[in-house]
């Protein structure tokens, strides 16, 4: 059974959400502030499979907690926010969240995204893949540029894999959203753009010779094949 | 200073133009003395003095007027007493007169002196011509000019400083203050600077508070909606199939309520304008291409086509988040009302002073009478019934355009459909 940790200061919402997810056969743990949640990650040998994190909490807020968490853990994270501020979404994704939902959300939609993030990576071929200096090992969900291993979140890894499989070709944003985030694209959905810009940065930091990701206006992105 | 010069001028003018008849003056003085005594002579002498004439009346060498004789008269006294009638010019501009006058049965000695009024130096005095007057006017004008320049300069710098701060606040930089040293100076401009700083503090804190309030309202309204949505979903799982549609309906209403909150917050943000945000260069041509690309999925879903007619760039000073929102709302509306298979036309035109963006659809249009109300909040035209929006979309558009100093036009197209045009000035609104 997959374990989900919910971190939200809204106790009633936590209780309802836990009921809902348990009914869908998930094991649910609760924490009501960021410190408690981070302490649990530090202590537990078996971290949860997925984290649902509220942005606005007293004490340490969700985004700060996410930044700290990402230094050690790459588990899928879904950000929840009731502020309805579009900047929250971008910041959350920038900090390494895999997906973002604003409150109030449709419970079925949350469920679909949880399942998509947990299922990710199980599809497709498991053959190792390389584009120039970039190497991907799908069975372990790990990636390297030369000898440097890239520290990627789940969503970033999936996007990179999708782009690498069709290196040199444009992959449109709709299918990148499907493959990277495991859900259909929405109108004004900039999630993929944010993930891609993080991915670009990580690639170029690893090596100046790493393959680049180009954006093609109105259609999508492509991973450039080295000309040599 | 200037009036002193002018008065001196007038006094000297009088002096040069009026030459008294000494005999008349002497007999008048004697007659007054005879009729009313020495006190009357003293009052008679005072106005004469103002004209530069001093008189004295002596009886047997004794001064009847108790005031001492003026020095030039005193110095020349022996000569003045010598003849029965004598006129002396000890200096070119001083005249001394000595006359015998008869008052009743006595013979008195009348003395008079005429000299330039005190304070006006003899150097400036010349009875000869108009040239010195011209010099005086030029000097006066020069002095006036220098003084005005000094005053203008002492006012001009602080005023310029005030103006800069006012413009920065108007341009959205609410942190602009005048501060020391101007705000510490004690004059009226210093007071104005302090008042301005005070006002800017207040505006900044109000805007800041308003922004927090918007976030809090959003949070406080949406948290219970999120719980409600979950509770409904849990209930729905337990419910019989006959009540499923009601759960479905309730869930949809929550979504609508959430959209309404989002729209009202957006309107409120637009109303707040771009307060606190400095305008930036926004390329509307690029924005139109981006937004249309974003809408492609929805266009495809609805089986609609879209065309864009835009120059390479169309840049204005503005707020990209707000303008993007306005454009999104127009595109959404066009998609909402377009019949399947029809085409939406987007045009961006860069004119000299403004940029025009129009979005045109082939939907049902709006009855002419209702066009003016189209931008009112919560207004739904008779044609808008099938729209499931909250009626705030166009109000938001209008507000954003107003914040940018522009205007919106709505018109029905020939051949059916609605045409919405935004006219935005290129330069940021001051």
XYZ file of C-alpha atoms in Angstrom, chain A residues 10 12-13 16-17 19-20 23 56 82-85 103-108 185 187-188 190 217-218, chain B residues 215 218-219 222 225-227 229-230 233-234 236-238 251 258 286 290 293-294 297-298 328 331-332:
50
model
C -6.445 22.924 8.487
C -10.773 19.430 9.433
C -9.581 19.414 5.851
C -11.695 14.731 5.400
C -8.866 14.279 2.928
C -10.879 9.692 4.939
C -11.153 10.184 1.220
C -11.173 4.926 1.005
C 0.063 28.833 3.833
C -5.831 28.637 -1.023
C -4.298 31.968 -1.853
C -5.204 31.656 -5.495
C -2.144 33.645 -6.416
C -8.161 25.046 -3.062
C -10.981 24.273 -3.436
C -10.088 21.342 -5.675
C -12.213 18.530 -6.972
C -11.265 15.490 -4.856
C -11.350 13.286 -7.946
C -2.894 19.923 -19.996
C -5.711 26.133 -20.366
C -3.000 28.601 -19.307
C 2.537 26.802 -17.450
C 6.703 28.922 -29.754
C 3.165 27.670 -29.624
C -5.034 37.306 0.057
C -9.166 34.436 -0.693
C -7.790 32.089 1.931
C -11.566 29.019 -0.151
C -15.067 25.531 0.120
C -12.280 22.966 -0.035
C -13.695 21.178 3.032
C -16.018 19.846 -1.659
C -14.384 16.935 0.194
C -17.384 13.751 -2.306
C -17.357 11.534 0.770
C -21.512 10.999 -2.599
C -19.582 7.767 -2.190
C -22.149 6.543 0.296
C -20.080 20.198 -6.499
C -14.697 29.541 -6.461
C 4.127 38.787 -28.758
C 1.410 33.584 -26.822
C -1.132 29.554 -28.626
C -2.321 28.949 -25.059
C -6.306 23.476 -26.956
C -9.622 25.053 -26.166
C -7.351 36.191 -22.025
C -10.333 35.424 -26.133
C -12.321 33.332 -23.642
